[in-house]
Structure formats: C-alpha cells, structure tokens
Amino acid sequence: MVLDAKIPSGPIESKWTNHKFGLKLVAPSNRRKYSVIIVGTGLAGASAAASLGELGYNVKVFCFQDSARRAHSVAAQGGINAAKNYRNDGDSIFRLFYDTVKGGDFRAREANVYRLAELSVNIIDQCVAQGVPFAREYGGYLDNRSFGGAQVSRTFYARGQTGQQLLLGAYSALARQIGSKQVEYYPRTEMLDLVMVNGKARGIVARNLVTGKIESHSADAVVLATGGYGNVFYLSTNAKGSNTTAIWRAHKKGALFGNPCFVQIHPTCIPVKGEYQSKLTLMSESLRNDGRVWVPKAKGDKRHPGQIPENERDYYLERVYPSFGNLVPRDVASRAAKKVCDEGRGVGSSGQAVYLDFADSIKRLGKDKIKERYGNLFDMYHEITDENPYEVPMRIFPAVHYTMGGLWVDYNLMSNLPGLFVLGEANFSDHGANRLGASALMQGLADGYFVIPSTIGGYLAGESFEKLDTSHEAFKTAENEVKERISKLLAINGKETVDYYHRMLGKIMWDNVGMGRNEPGLKEAISKIRALRDEFWQNVKVLGEGEEVNQSLEKAGRVADFLELAELMAQDALHRRESCGGHFREESQTPENEALRDDENFAYVAAWEYQGEGKEEVLHKEPLTFEYVKLTQRSYK
Amino acid sequence: MNFSLKVWRQANAKAAGEFKTYKVNDITEDTSFLEMLDILNEDLIKKNEEPITFDHDCREGICGTCSLYINGRPHGPKNLVTTCQLFMRSFKDGETITIEPFRAKPFPVLKDLMVDRSAFDRIIQAGGFISVSTGSAPDGNSIPIHKDVVEEAMDAAQCIGCGACVAACKNASAMLFVSAKVSHLGLLPQGKVERLERVLNMVAQMDEEGFGSCTNTYACEAECPKGISVTNIARLNREFLAATFS
C-alpha cells in the first residue's frame, strides 16, 4: 500500500487556496442529492454538521451523549490560538505554523499545519459572530493570554470555559440546522460499526442507547469526529464516556491508525487520590501564565509550603528553561515534574505532586485580578481538594489528556478508505508528537467549519454513487456482527466488573506506556494486555439485556475495544526507538535528559493496518519532509 | 464513612418506580458522590443485582450531564456545584441520603435516575442561536463590545443546560434556562438583530414542551450550579413584552 497524503504542490502559503480551487464543486441545487453521516458533536463534529447543513447537504448527526452540547470539547478551559497579531508582538501565520511544527517535535505534516495556522484567524471571526463571549479589554477589543510553547500572546479565551463557549457556538449553529430540518439529530446513539459497500464508506450501524435497538444508517460519506482515546489509561482528563469505539471499528474495517503511541500527558492536573478515583481534573495551562512551579530543593522535605523559605525552593522550570520558564510546552513540563518527583522531591502525601504557586502574582496583581482570570478554576480546585489555592499553593501532577494519534488521513482529511473522513482529535494529523496548548480547539473548528466543507464536496462530485439503502446485505452482515458481539458480552456472566478490567488496563498503560517507556517495559505491557484481554472475554460480568438502557453493556463494548487498541499503542511505542514530543523512550535521551529524536530513521508517520484477530498489524510509513521549518533539536532553554 | 442510601429505582419509562435502600461502607471523605455510586454499583453487580443507572460524563462540572435530586435538592446540599463535584465530606457519617431523579413532566424518567432532557435541545433549536452561516463573519475586532457587556453576557452564557432550575421549581418552569440564552445572545450586538424573533420562538417552544410558568420563587437561582441570576428572567419578560407589542 502506498500512502498518498495528497499534499498540493506549490509554495506553502498558497497550497490551500490553490487546492480549494482545484477541487470539484457540488452545485447548490445538487447538494440535496447527497447525504452525509457525522458521528460526534464536539467542536469538529458540530461545526462540520452545521456547515454542511448550511451548504444544503442532507446530514445525519450522532452522539452518545443525551445532547450534542455535552461532548467533551465542552471541558476545554484555557483558550484557542489564532494568529491575529492583535497584540503587535510579532505573531503571524508563519509563526503559529512554526511554533506548532516545532512544538510537535517535527512529527506533523508541514502542509496541514500551515493550513491550520492560516484558518485560525477565520475561526475567531466566526465564533465572535455566533456570539461567543470572548474576553475583552476596556476598549471593547478582544483580549489575549499566553500559552505554553509560544513567545507571543495569541490565545483567545472566555474565562476558564473557552471550550464550553466555543462548543455552545457550534451547537447553536447545529441547532439552527436541526430546527430547519436540514440536519437529522440522533442523540443517545452510539456508532458500533462502519459499513463499507464496494470499497466505499457508505454507512454505520448504531445502537440506540435508550431502546437498545440496533439501527443502520446509509449515506454517501461518513465523517468521524469522535475524539481521542485517552481513556485507554482509565484515569484521564477525558469524560467518562469518551472512547475509541468508532475509530477502532473503522480501523478494523481497514482504516489505517496513525501514530497510536502519541499521547499527551498534561502537566497540571489535580493529583490522584485513592483507589476509587474515577477521573482526573485538569487545571488549565493558562494558570502557568501567573503561577510558578516549584518543589523543595531538599529530598523528602515535608514542611508546609509556607514554611519553606525562598532560597530552599527550586523553581525548576525557570531554572532549566530560562527563556520559556513556566510556559514550556506540555511534554517538557510533564517530564520535568516526573523527574523531580523521581528524585524524591515531590510534595503531598504521595510525593507525586509539585507546587503551582500564585503568591507572587497575587502580590503583584492583587487577588481580584487573579480571581477574574482564573476564578472558576480556583473554585474547582478548592471543591475537589478542600484547600484554598489563594492561600496555599496548588498541588499538581501530570495526567493523560489528549491523543495526538488517530486515524490516518490525507490532506483532504479523508482516510485511506474512500468516503471515510476523520476530523479533530480522532485523526492524527496536525500536532505531531506533542500538541501545544489552545491548539485542539483550533484544529477541531478548522476541520469542521473550513476544511471538510470544501474537501467533502471534492469527493462527492468526483465519484458516482449507486443507490443504496440499509436493506443492502453489507448492512445486514454488520448488524449481525454487532448483535453477536453484544450477545457474547451478555453471555459471559463471569466474576469481575467492566470497571475492574478497565482499571487493570489503565494501570498497565500508565506504568509501561506512559511518561517513560522502554523496550522491556513495552514488551511486558504487550503480554499483560493480551492476558488481560483473554481474561476479560472469559470472566467479565455484564448484567441486564441488550434491548434496554444498559450502561454496563455500553462500557463493556468500549473497554473491549480499548483492550485491543492498547496493544497497538504499545506496539507502536516499541517500534519507535526514538524519543519525540510526548513519546519518551528512555533509551533515547540527550545528556540533559531531553527527548532525543532520530530523524534519520523515524521521520515518518507510522500508519498501522489491521490484519485480523490475533495477527500482528502491518506498518506503513508516510515519510515527513521539512522544507520550511528546519529540523533541529528542540530547545526551550 | 458509612451511609444508607434511599435510591429511586425504575426499570423503564413505563414501569412504576420505588425507593430501595442500600448500605455503603468505608467511603473516604475525598470520594465524590458519583464515585460513591460507582462503588455501590460494583457491589451490586457482584451480587447479581442490576446497577443503578444515572447520567454523568465529564465529572468536572461543565458538561451538564449529571443530575440527581439529593436530599430534596438538585445537585445536593452544596451551592454552586454539580453532583459530580460534590464530595462525601459534605455529608455526615451514618447519614441516610435520599437520591431521586430530576422530576418534571417535560423530563420523563428513562430508567432509575436517568431522565430525558431533550426538551432543552428543542428550545434551542427553535431560536437559541444567531443566524450566521460559516464564512460570512467580519473580523472579530470589527464590533467593539464593552467589557461589562461581555461579562454580563458571559454570566448568562455559563449555563450548562443541566435542568436543575426545572427540577427545583414547583411549577417545573424552564424560565431560568431560556432566559439565560435570551440574555446571552440579546446582550451582544451580534445577537440583537434577531432578538425579538428569538424570544418569541423560544418561549413558544418552551410552552409547547409543557414547562410551567414562573411564579418568582427564585428556587431556580438558589439551586443553579452556575449561579445564573433571576435578573435574566426579568430581561426575558421585558424582551417578550417588547416582541409581543412590536
């Protein structure tokens, strides 16, 4: 198989414009003849569904949540990047492009990233027009803050609820299309398989989560915008329902999975407490604008932070990375936190935490200003930990947050399966081996509002489609497979709960496929995952029936898929014998313990092809070339 | 900590429901309310009893999925938090805790503690938006908006659509929810253009869904996990009057 990324030729500044002009168009009066399925209603899915509806396509949109407004994009806190250069501090589309390629440790496609930077400015305009209440300055103009990995201030925000406000903007645009009957809406409906007919993606099989009925839906193209798979670690900042099922089932139908081992571990989360903790809560990266990260200089210093004098504190990010200080990228900050904790200088009862201290900022700016900027985050921290961060420094630790890997897509965001498009966190495309803060919202909306409306038209206009409905045998076969799997899960009636297996899997992944990875550890993980998967299928207990509300059954299906994906992640991490971004192979580090890339051997996208149950997946490589950003050892010193 | 839980169990929308009592033991005070239910559910599954169905997702207080009527209050005894952000330290050791679904005619129970809140979606679909299609927006800075106006709009825009306001109201009124959206969009210059149509369409849909009238008890504001103010309801009434007589 030859992977053709379909990157347009010509100078990078004009690739997207020229490409759009070259794409075939569907005339307005013909659009109603085409139907598109969109799965997922986060920023990418909702914006795509709204925009395609506005264009006049027949759209069906699905989400497992009870409302489109609840997709996990809602939880993004800090902000969204855009190269507006409203601050006159030297920002430009090229600089955002440069920062993102470098931040991703040179494992993303230049052409995709440039397009993302280019579209960033349109996103802000669109969102403002929809009524997103971005923070303003006294003159009434848009305010900005800084985020990690950048030396300019380009992040737009709505208090600490930027994701919520952007999602409500996209949701309202989608609601308008649903209200005018251009889009059909299926909440509480979970996609369980992709249906291919004559080599093209033509529909899905889904379970109605209220009635439990298995239903098929056909269309001319299928768009997956189903988010990331961080919950493979059990504990993560993802919502409890976030899962890999849609993209994993598509993978098993032939869609290649790109860079599955690229996981972002976010440096500032509230530390783990207790065995029954069900999820981790993020404290926005924006806090690092005003908070200073430190640990005691001495090992095992158990004094109250207020009793540790200034000269006995180690502000290690400021010390090691003077030019970026507390605003180094996430992968760098997370590894640094792990390092000081491994040295025995971690704080809190577990020793697995570092301080994020606002005392200096409160002194400089006053409590009110800090409250205005981060009030809701401080309240949330207080609620969870029962400690007041205005008085005591926050304790934070890294946690799984985002997956840069995902289904492989070309420049048109189409997977290797014709007619299957993948948007947002579900695809692998723009963030390389590490995503910069405030770039996920940007990518989701760029894909949904601006990329897919052009590229899907190009696909639809260039193909002919046989008339097809869900009575086609491909749908019947897929439905039967889905039903059989459900019956199988319900029939096992073993001894352990689904959550038990999910927790076990999470522990294997965190210990061996987490922040530090090495060959023996990854090999061990693979054999443990296989054993756990076998045990799951022998010994899991799922009560109830298929045709009713059954949350255990929903979880069981998702965990079964995580148990398969986990092995591929470990496999990918094992094969990539270099460190890059969030993927840190302990065997490959610089003398200063920074990630050491091996461009000669690994400057490619690893795209894995499923071969069938129990068979090793086949690796395909898409070489990455860097014409505009010179390959260098990343430095934030 | 140990608790006795009186939980509403109902097999499906048509079945009759009843309270059942369960014991949970050795819960730490850092355990969240939903984690306590997780622990109970694991126990129930092992005993071959069906686990309790309840809605939840982000578990960080922003998605609006979790609900629960706890000891007679939506989202439980603490102000300004959702159920998922409620921790067991807010209860007394040995306490009996009563857990019910949000109860309102437009929110039918689907199973146990899970209710159908799709009426809220339909109200937004009727008019809770600014009619701007992708691609037609001017530069974001072309319309300066006073900081105070944006802050006020943001206060209203924070609504998470959980439905606590409806559950708290003796009339099951959705006025706080609807007024928050009417205020958010109506305060901003971008949203003023269609503010009159918006309020009429949203209120019509609200009535069609069967929500009750507002009688100014302010229970909605008291129970709103995001602190949405009833001044929004006053604004909704003004807008509605203006729209009716224009």
GROMACS .gro file of C-alpha atoms in nm, chain A residues 10 71 124 171 175-176 196 232 288 373 377 389 415 453 456 484 599:
model
   17
   10GLY     CA    1   0.348   2.493  -0.479
   71ALA     CA    2  -1.949   1.648   2.400
  124ILE     CA    3  -1.216   3.368   1.577
  171TYR     CA    4  -2.402   2.361   1.898
  175ALA     CA    5  -2.936   2.351   1.644
  176ARG     CA    6  -3.036   2.607   1.381
  196MET     CA    7  -1.831  -0.045   0.353
  232VAL     CA    8  -0.742   0.368   2.749
  288ARG     CA    9   0.115   2.886   3.416
  373ARG     CA   10  -0.866   3.543   3.534
  377LEU     CA   11  -1.052   2.706   3.824
  389PRO     CA   12  -0.538   2.796   4.638
  415SER     CA   13  -0.875   0.821   0.550
  453PRO     CA   14  -1.699   2.173   0.362
  456ILE     CA   15  -1.609   1.657   0.102
  484GLU     CA   16  -2.350  -1.125   1.810
  599ASP     CA   17   1.532   1.185   1.223
   0.00000   0.00000   0.00000
